[in-house]
């Protein structure tokens, strides 16, 4: 039986790895929701102890996040980064390495938490409650506080079935909770330069919004219960849907593709990256030229006189914005992105992705005064 499981397990492992790598290479860029962990990994790998240069000081996000995940991934990737620096390889390959670490394709808190939750669930099934409680404390306190609902219910089942005693629970939970809290506070206080428990702030925010939602939607709760009971789709449908989404996602990162186009076309650049481009694929891993200057300041208007300082602009392909900078800059290249999906039963395949101009590379016109910061 064990040999049969091994025979089946190895091909499934290769298949899972191949699918993850396929998604990674088809969609190598990232979106804004995963930017904190990705930028944090970049800063740990390249800026190291120069904390003043870290990206999160300028762009902290809505709520603070822990550095423990990016720190762990950076340690894993550091040999590859060292080798790539010796070969003078572009930093973009480091981004691929970071995202591929431990099978990660998205640097989200959920993805960091997933392996720990899976091991914790396995420990609970095997009735190894010491390991289950320790891992649960770590993942709840450090990565995703909402997991206290899932893991707490599992713990409650063990208590009610008398497979786990209250004193045994306290014996494991108290030291695990203290150590996990001390770990995240110690590490994140250093990186954020203030005493901080990131997931504690997230928990307070989620609890406040959750209470507000329940009070406002109490009479409608039966609709959500009914919806949660509906299971949609089967394996083949899910595979087809995933394939379509993967193809669509390939065309959904105009900011990242614009950065690649910028490095391909131009020798000397001082570029401003607007919010749209920064949210659709641009990361510090794409800053490949050490002699260039990259600026993501968010307080710059296209009508500001400071716009003339920049040799190039990577911005949303908005006709109004392009018209506003026409006196100083001109379009160099347009980057297409996903617009919508079209169905035509007379073509094969019947599904096609329509693209439209999403981002634009603007170049300063010849003769414009080259002001400097």
Coordinates of N, CA and C in Angstrom, one line a residue, residues 160-318:
X160 N -14.3 19.1 23.4 CA -15.6 18.5 23.7 C -15.6 17.0 23.6
X161 N -14.8 16.4 22.7 CA -14.7 15.0 22.6 C -13.8 14.4 23.6
X162 N -13.2 15.2 24.5 CA -12.3 14.8 25.6 C -11.0 14.1 25.1
X163 N -10.7 14.4 23.9 CA -9.4 13.9 23.4 C -8.2 14.8 23.9
X164 N -8.6 16.0 24.3 CA -7.6 17.0 24.8 C -8.2 17.6 26.0
X165 N -7.3 17.6 27.1 CA -7.8 18.2 28.3 C -7.4 19.7 28.4
X166 N -8.1 20.4 29.3 CA -7.9 21.9 29.4 C -6.5 22.2 29.9
X167 N -6.1 21.5 30.9 CA -4.7 21.7 31.4 C -3.6 21.4 30.3
X168 N -3.9 20.4 29.5 CA -3.0 20.1 28.4 C -3.0 21.2 27.4
X169 N -4.2 21.7 27.1 CA -4.3 22.9 26.2 C -3.4 24.0 26.7
X170 N -3.6 24.4 28.0 CA -2.9 25.5 28.5 C -1.4 25.3 28.5
X171 N -1.0 24.1 28.8 CA 0.4 23.7 28.8 C 1.1 24.0 27.5
X172 N 0.4 23.8 26.4 CA 1.0 24.0 25.1 C 0.7 25.5 24.6
X173 N -0.5 26.0 24.9 CA -0.9 27.2 24.3 C -0.2 28.4 24.8
X174 N 0.0 28.5 26.2 CA 0.6 29.6 26.8 C 2.0 29.9 26.3
X175 N 2.9 28.9 26.4 CA 4.3 29.2 25.9 C 4.3 29.4 24.4
X176 N 3.5 28.7 23.6 CA 3.4 28.9 22.1 C 3.0 30.3 21.8
X177 N 1.9 30.8 22.5 CA 1.4 32.1 22.2 C 2.5 33.2 22.6
X178 N 3.1 33.0 23.7 CA 4.1 34.0 24.2 C 5.3 34.1 23.2
X179 N 5.8 32.9 22.8 CA 6.9 32.9 21.9 C 6.6 33.4 20.5
X180 N 5.4 33.1 20.0 CA 5.0 33.6 18.7 C 4.8 35.1 18.7
X181 N 4.2 35.6 19.8 CA 4.0 37.1 19.9 C 5.4 37.8 20.1
X182 N 6.2 37.2 20.9 CA 7.6 37.8 21.1 C 8.4 37.8 19.8
X183 N 8.2 36.8 19.0 CA 9.0 36.7 17.8 C 8.5 37.8 16.8
X184 N 7.2 37.9 16.6 CA 6.8 38.9 15.6 C 7.0 40.3 16.1
X185 N 6.8 40.6 17.4 CA 7.0 41.9 17.9 C 8.5 42.3 17.8
X186 N 9.4 41.4 18.1 CA 10.8 41.7 18.1 C 11.3 42.0 16.7
X187 N 10.9 41.1 15.7 CA 11.3 41.3 14.3 C 10.7 42.5 13.7
X188 N 9.4 42.7 13.9 CA 8.7 43.8 13.2 C 9.0 45.2 13.8
X189 N 9.3 45.2 15.1 CA 9.7 46.4 15.8 C 11.0 47.0 15.1
X190 N 11.9 46.1 14.8 CA 13.1 46.5 14.1 C 12.9 47.1 12.7
X191 N 12.1 46.4 11.9 CA 11.9 46.8 10.6 C 11.0 48.0 10.5
X192 N 9.9 48.1 11.3 CA 9.0 49.2 11.3 C 9.5 50.4 12.1
X193 N 10.5 50.2 12.9 CA 11.1 51.3 13.7 C 10.1 51.8 14.7
X194 N 9.2 51.0 15.2 CA 8.4 51.3 16.3 C 7.8 50.0 16.9
X195 N 7.5 50.0 18.2 CA 6.9 48.8 18.8 C 5.6 48.4 18.1
X196 N 5.6 47.2 17.6 CA 4.4 46.9 16.7 C 4.1 45.4 16.7
X197 N 2.8 45.0 16.8 CA 2.3 43.7 16.5 C 1.4 43.8 15.3
X198 N 2.0 43.6 14.1 CA 1.2 43.8 12.9 C -0.2 43.1 12.8
X199 N -0.2 41.9 13.1 CA -1.4 41.1 12.9 C -2.4 41.5 14.0
X200 N -2.0 42.1 15.1 CA -2.9 42.6 16.1 C -3.7 43.8 15.6
X201 N -3.0 44.7 14.9 CA -3.7 45.8 14.3 C -4.7 45.3 13.2
X202 N -4.3 44.3 12.4 CA -5.2 43.7 11.4 C -6.5 43.1 12.1
X203 N -6.2 42.4 13.2 CA -7.3 41.8 13.9 C -8.3 42.8 14.4
X204 N -7.8 43.9 15.0 CA -8.7 44.9 15.4 C -9.6 45.5 14.3
X205 N -8.9 45.7 13.2 CA -9.6 46.3 12.0 C -10.7 45.3 11.5
X206 N -10.3 44.0 11.4 CA -11.3 43.0 10.9 C -12.4 42.9 11.8
X207 N -12.2 42.9 13.1 CA -13.2 42.7 14.1 C -14.2 43.9 14.0
X208 N -13.7 45.1 13.9 CA -14.6 46.3 13.8 C -15.4 46.2 12.6
X209 N -14.8 45.9 11.4 CA -15.6 45.8 10.2 C -16.6 44.7 10.2
X210 N -16.2 43.6 10.8 CA -17.1 42.4 10.9 C -18.3 42.7 11.8
X211 N -18.2 43.4 12.9 CA -19.3 43.8 13.7 C -20.2 44.7 13.0
X212 N -19.6 45.7 12.3 CA -20.4 46.6 11.5 C -21.3 45.9 10.4
X213 N -20.6 44.9 9.8 CA -21.3 44.2 8.7 C -22.5 43.4 9.3
X214 N -22.2 42.7 10.4 CA -23.3 41.9 11.0 C -24.5 42.7 11.4
X215 N -24.2 43.9 12.0 CA -25.3 44.8 12.4 C -26.1 45.3 11.3
X216 N -25.4 45.6 10.2 CA -26.1 46.2 9.0 C -26.8 45.2 8.1
X217 N -26.4 43.9 8.2 CA -26.9 42.9 7.3 C -27.6 41.7 8.0
X218 N -28.0 42.0 9.3 CA -28.6 40.9 10.1 C -29.8 40.2 9.4
X219 N -30.7 41.1 8.8 CA -31.9 40.5 8.2 C -31.6 39.8 6.9
X220 N -30.5 40.1 6.3 CA -30.2 39.5 5.0 C -29.3 38.2 5.2
X221 N -29.0 37.9 6.4 CA -27.9 36.8 6.6 C -28.4 35.5 6.0
X222 N -29.7 35.2 5.9 CA -30.1 33.9 5.3 C -29.7 33.8 3.9
X223 N -29.5 34.9 3.2 CA -29.1 34.9 1.8 C -27.7 34.4 1.7
X224 N -26.8 34.9 2.6 CA -25.4 34.5 2.6 C -25.3 33.0 3.0
X225 N -26.1 32.6 3.9 CA -26.1 31.2 4.4 C -26.5 30.3 3.2
X226 N -27.5 30.7 2.5 CA -28.0 29.9 1.3 C -26.9 29.9 0.3
X227 N -26.2 31.0 0.0 CA -25.2 31.1 -1.0 C -24.0 30.2 -0.6
X228 N -23.7 30.2 0.7 CA -22.5 29.4 1.1 C -22.7 27.9 1.0
X229 N -24.0 27.5 0.9 CA -24.3 26.1 0.8 C -24.3 25.6 -0.6
X230 N -24.1 26.5 -1.6 CA -24.1 26.1 -3.0 C -22.7 25.8 -3.4
X231 N -22.5 24.6 -4.0 CA -21.2 24.2 -4.5 C -21.2 24.3 -6.0
X232 N -20.4 25.1 -6.6 CA -20.4 25.3 -8.0 C -19.2 24.7 -8.7
X233 N -19.5 24.0 -9.8 CA -18.4 23.6 -10.7 C -17.9 22.2 -10.3
X234 N -17.2 21.6 -11.3 CA -16.5 20.3 -11.2 C -15.1 20.4 -11.6
X235 N -14.4 19.3 -11.6 CA -12.9 19.4 -11.9 C -12.6 19.9 -13.3
X236 N -13.3 19.4 -14.3 CA -13.0 19.8 -15.7 C -13.4 21.3 -15.9
X237 N -14.6 21.7 -15.3 CA -15.0 23.1 -15.4 C -14.0 24.0 -14.8
X238 N -13.5 23.6 -13.6 CA -12.5 24.4 -12.9 C -11.2 24.5 -13.7
X239 N -10.8 23.4 -14.3 CA -9.6 23.4 -15.1 C -9.7 24.3 -16.3
X240 N -10.9 24.3 -17.0 CA -11.1 25.2 -18.1 C -11.1 26.6 -17.7
X241 N -11.8 26.9 -16.5 CA -11.9 28.3 -16.0 C -10.5 28.8 -15.6
X242 N -9.7 27.9 -15.0 CA -8.4 28.3 -14.6 C -7.5 28.6 -15.8
X243 N -7.6 27.8 -16.8 CA -6.9 28.1 -18.0 C -7.2 29.4 -18.7
X244 N -8.5 29.7 -18.7 CA -8.9 31.0 -19.3 C -8.4 32.2 -18.4
X245 N -8.5 32.0 -17.1 CA -8.0 33.0 -16.2 C -6.5 33.2 -16.3
X246 N -5.8 32.2 -16.5 CA -4.3 32.3 -16.7 C -4.0 33.0 -17.9
X247 N -4.7 32.8 -19.0 CA -4.5 33.5 -20.2 C -4.8 35.0 -20.1
X248 N -5.9 35.2 -19.4 CA -6.3 36.6 -19.2 C -5.3 37.3 -18.3
X249 N -4.8 36.6 -17.3 CA -3.9 37.3 -16.3 C -2.6 37.6 -17.1
X250 N -2.2 36.8 -18.1 CA -1.0 37.1 -18.8 C -1.0 38.5 -19.4
X251 N -2.2 39.0 -19.8 CA -2.4 40.3 -20.4 C -2.8 41.4 -19.4
X252 N -2.7 41.1 -18.1 CA -3.3 42.0 -17.1 C -2.2 42.7 -16.3
X253 N -1.0 42.8 -16.8 CA 0.1 43.4 -16.0 C 0.7 44.5 -16.9
X254 N 0.0 45.5 -17.4 CA 0.6 46.5 -18.3 C 1.8 47.2 -17.7
X255 N 1.7 47.5 -16.3 CA 2.8 48.2 -15.7 C 4.1 47.4 -15.7
X256 N 4.1 46.1 -15.4 CA 5.3 45.3 -15.5 C 5.8 45.2 -16.9
X257 N 4.9 45.0 -17.9 CA 5.4 44.9 -19.3 C 5.9 46.2 -19.7
X258 N 5.4 47.3 -19.2 CA 5.9 48.6 -19.6 C 7.3 48.8 -19.1
X259 N 7.6 48.3 -17.9 CA 9.0 48.4 -17.3 C 10.0 47.7 -18.2
X260 N 9.6 46.5 -18.6 CA 10.4 45.7 -19.5 C 10.6 46.4 -20.9
X261 N 9.6 47.0 -21.4 CA 9.7 47.7 -22.6 C 10.6 48.9 -22.5
X262 N 10.5 49.6 -21.3 CA 11.4 50.7 -21.0 C 12.9 50.4 -21.1
X263 N 13.2 49.2 -20.4 CA 14.6 48.8 -20.4 C 15.1 48.3 -21.8
X264 N 14.2 47.9 -22.6 CA 14.5 47.4 -23.9 C 14.8 48.5 -24.9
X265 N 14.1 49.6 -24.7 CA 14.2 50.7 -25.7 C 15.2 51.8 -25.4
X266 N 15.5 52.0 -24.2 CA 16.2 53.3 -23.8 C 17.5 53.1 -23.1
X267 N 18.5 54.0 -23.3 CA 19.8 53.9 -22.6 C 19.9 54.6 -21.3
X268 N 19.2 55.8 -21.2 CA 19.4 56.7 -20.0 C 18.1 57.2 -19.6
X269 N 17.7 57.0 -18.4 CA 16.3 57.3 -18.0 C 16.2 57.9 -16.6
X270 N 15.3 58.8 -16.4 CA 14.8 59.3 -15.1 C 13.3 59.2 -15.3
X271 N 12.7 58.1 -14.7 CA 11.3 57.8 -15.0 C 10.4 57.9 -13.8
X272 N 9.2 58.5 -14.1 CA 8.2 58.5 -13.0 C 7.2 57.4 -13.3
X273 N 6.8 56.7 -12.3 CA 5.9 55.5 -12.4 C 4.6 55.9 -11.7
X274 N 3.5 56.0 -12.4 CA 2.3 56.5 -11.7 C 1.6 55.3 -10.9
X275 N 0.6 55.7 -10.2 CA -0.1 54.7 -9.4 C -0.6 53.5 -10.1
X276 N -1.2 53.7 -11.3 CA -1.7 52.6 -12.1 C -0.7 51.6 -12.5
X277 N 0.5 52.1 -12.9 CA 1.6 51.2 -13.3 C 2.1 50.5 -12.1
X278 N 2.2 51.2 -11.0 CA 2.7 50.5 -9.8 C 1.8 49.4 -9.3
X279 N 0.5 49.5 -9.6 CA -0.5 48.5 -9.1 C -0.6 47.4 -10.1
X280 N 0.0 47.5 -11.3 CA -0.2 46.4 -12.3 C 1.1 45.8 -12.8
X281 N 2.0 45.5 -11.8 CA 3.1 44.7 -12.2 C 4.5 45.3 -11.9
X282 N 4.6 46.6 -11.6 CA 5.9 47.2 -11.3 C 6.3 46.9 -9.9
X283 N 7.6 46.4 -9.7 CA 8.1 46.2 -8.4 C 9.6 46.6 -8.5
X284 N 10.2 46.7 -7.3 CA 11.6 47.1 -7.3 C 12.6 46.1 -7.9
X285 N 12.1 44.9 -8.0 CA 12.9 43.8 -8.7 C 13.1 44.2 -10.2
X286 N 12.2 45.0 -10.7 CA 12.2 45.4 -12.1 C 13.2 46.6 -12.4
X287 N 13.7 47.2 -11.3 CA 14.6 48.3 -11.5 C 16.0 47.7 -11.8
X288 N 16.2 47.5 -13.1 CA 17.4 46.7 -13.5 C 18.7 47.5 -13.7
X289 N 18.5 48.8 -14.0 CA 19.6 49.6 -14.3 C 20.0 50.5 -13.1
X290 N 21.2 50.3 -12.6 CA 21.7 51.1 -11.4 C 21.9 52.5 -11.7
X291 N 22.1 52.9 -13.0 CA 22.4 54.3 -13.3 C 21.1 55.1 -13.6
X292 N 20.0 54.4 -13.7 CA 18.7 55.1 -13.9 C 18.1 55.5 -12.5
X293 N 17.2 56.4 -12.6 CA 16.4 56.9 -11.4 C 15.0 56.5 -11.6
X294 N 14.4 55.9 -10.6 CA 13.0 55.4 -10.6 C 12.3 56.2 -9.5
X295 N 11.1 56.8 -9.8 CA 10.4 57.6 -8.9 C 8.9 57.2 -8.9
X296 N 8.4 56.8 -7.7 CA 7.0 56.4 -7.6 C 6.1 57.4 -6.8
X297 N 6.6 58.6 -6.6 CA 5.9 59.5 -5.8 C 4.4 59.7 -6.3
X298 N 3.5 59.7 -5.3 CA 2.1 59.7 -5.6 C 1.5 61.1 -5.6
X299 N 2.3 62.1 -5.1 CA 1.7 63.5 -5.1 C 2.0 64.3 -6.3
X300 N 2.5 63.6 -7.4 CA 2.8 64.4 -8.6 C 1.6 64.4 -9.5
X301 N 1.2 65.5 -9.9 CA 0.1 65.7 -10.9 C 0.7 65.9 -12.3
X302 N 0.0 65.4 -13.3 CA 0.5 65.6 -14.7 C 0.5 67.0 -15.1
X303 N -0.2 67.9 -14.4 CA -0.1 69.3 -14.7 C 1.0 70.1 -13.9
X304 N 1.7 69.3 -13.0 CA 2.7 70.0 -12.2 C 3.9 70.3 -13.1
X305 N 4.6 71.5 -12.8 CA 5.8 71.8 -13.5 C 6.9 70.8 -13.3
X306 N 6.9 70.1 -12.2 CA 7.9 69.1 -11.9 C 7.9 67.9 -12.9
X307 N 6.9 67.8 -13.7 CA 6.8 66.7 -14.7 C 7.9 66.8 -15.7
X308 N 8.4 68.0 -15.9 CA 9.5 68.2 -16.9 C 10.8 67.6 -16.5
X309 N 10.9 67.3 -15.2 CA 12.2 66.8 -14.7 C 12.4 65.4 -15.2
X310 N 11.4 64.7 -15.6 CA 11.5 63.3 -15.9 C 11.7 63.1 -17.4
X311 N 12.7 62.3 -17.7 CA 12.9 62.0 -19.1 C 11.8 61.1 -19.7
X312 N 11.2 60.3 -18.8 CA 10.2 59.4 -19.3 C 9.1 59.2 -18.2
X313 N 7.9 58.9 -18.7 CA 6.8 58.7 -17.8 C 6.2 57.3 -18.1
X314 N 6.0 56.5 -17.1 CA 5.2 55.2 -17.3 C 3.9 55.4 -16.6
X315 N 2.8 55.5 -17.4 CA 1.5 56.0 -16.8 C 0.4 55.3 -17.5
X316 N -0.8 55.5 -16.9 CA -2.0 54.9 -17.5 C -2.3 55.6 -18.8
X317 N -2.8 54.7 -19.8 CA -3.0 55.2 -21.1 C -4.4 55.9 -21.2
X318 N -4.5 57.0 -20.4 CA -5.7 57.8 -20.3 C -5.5 59.0 -21.3

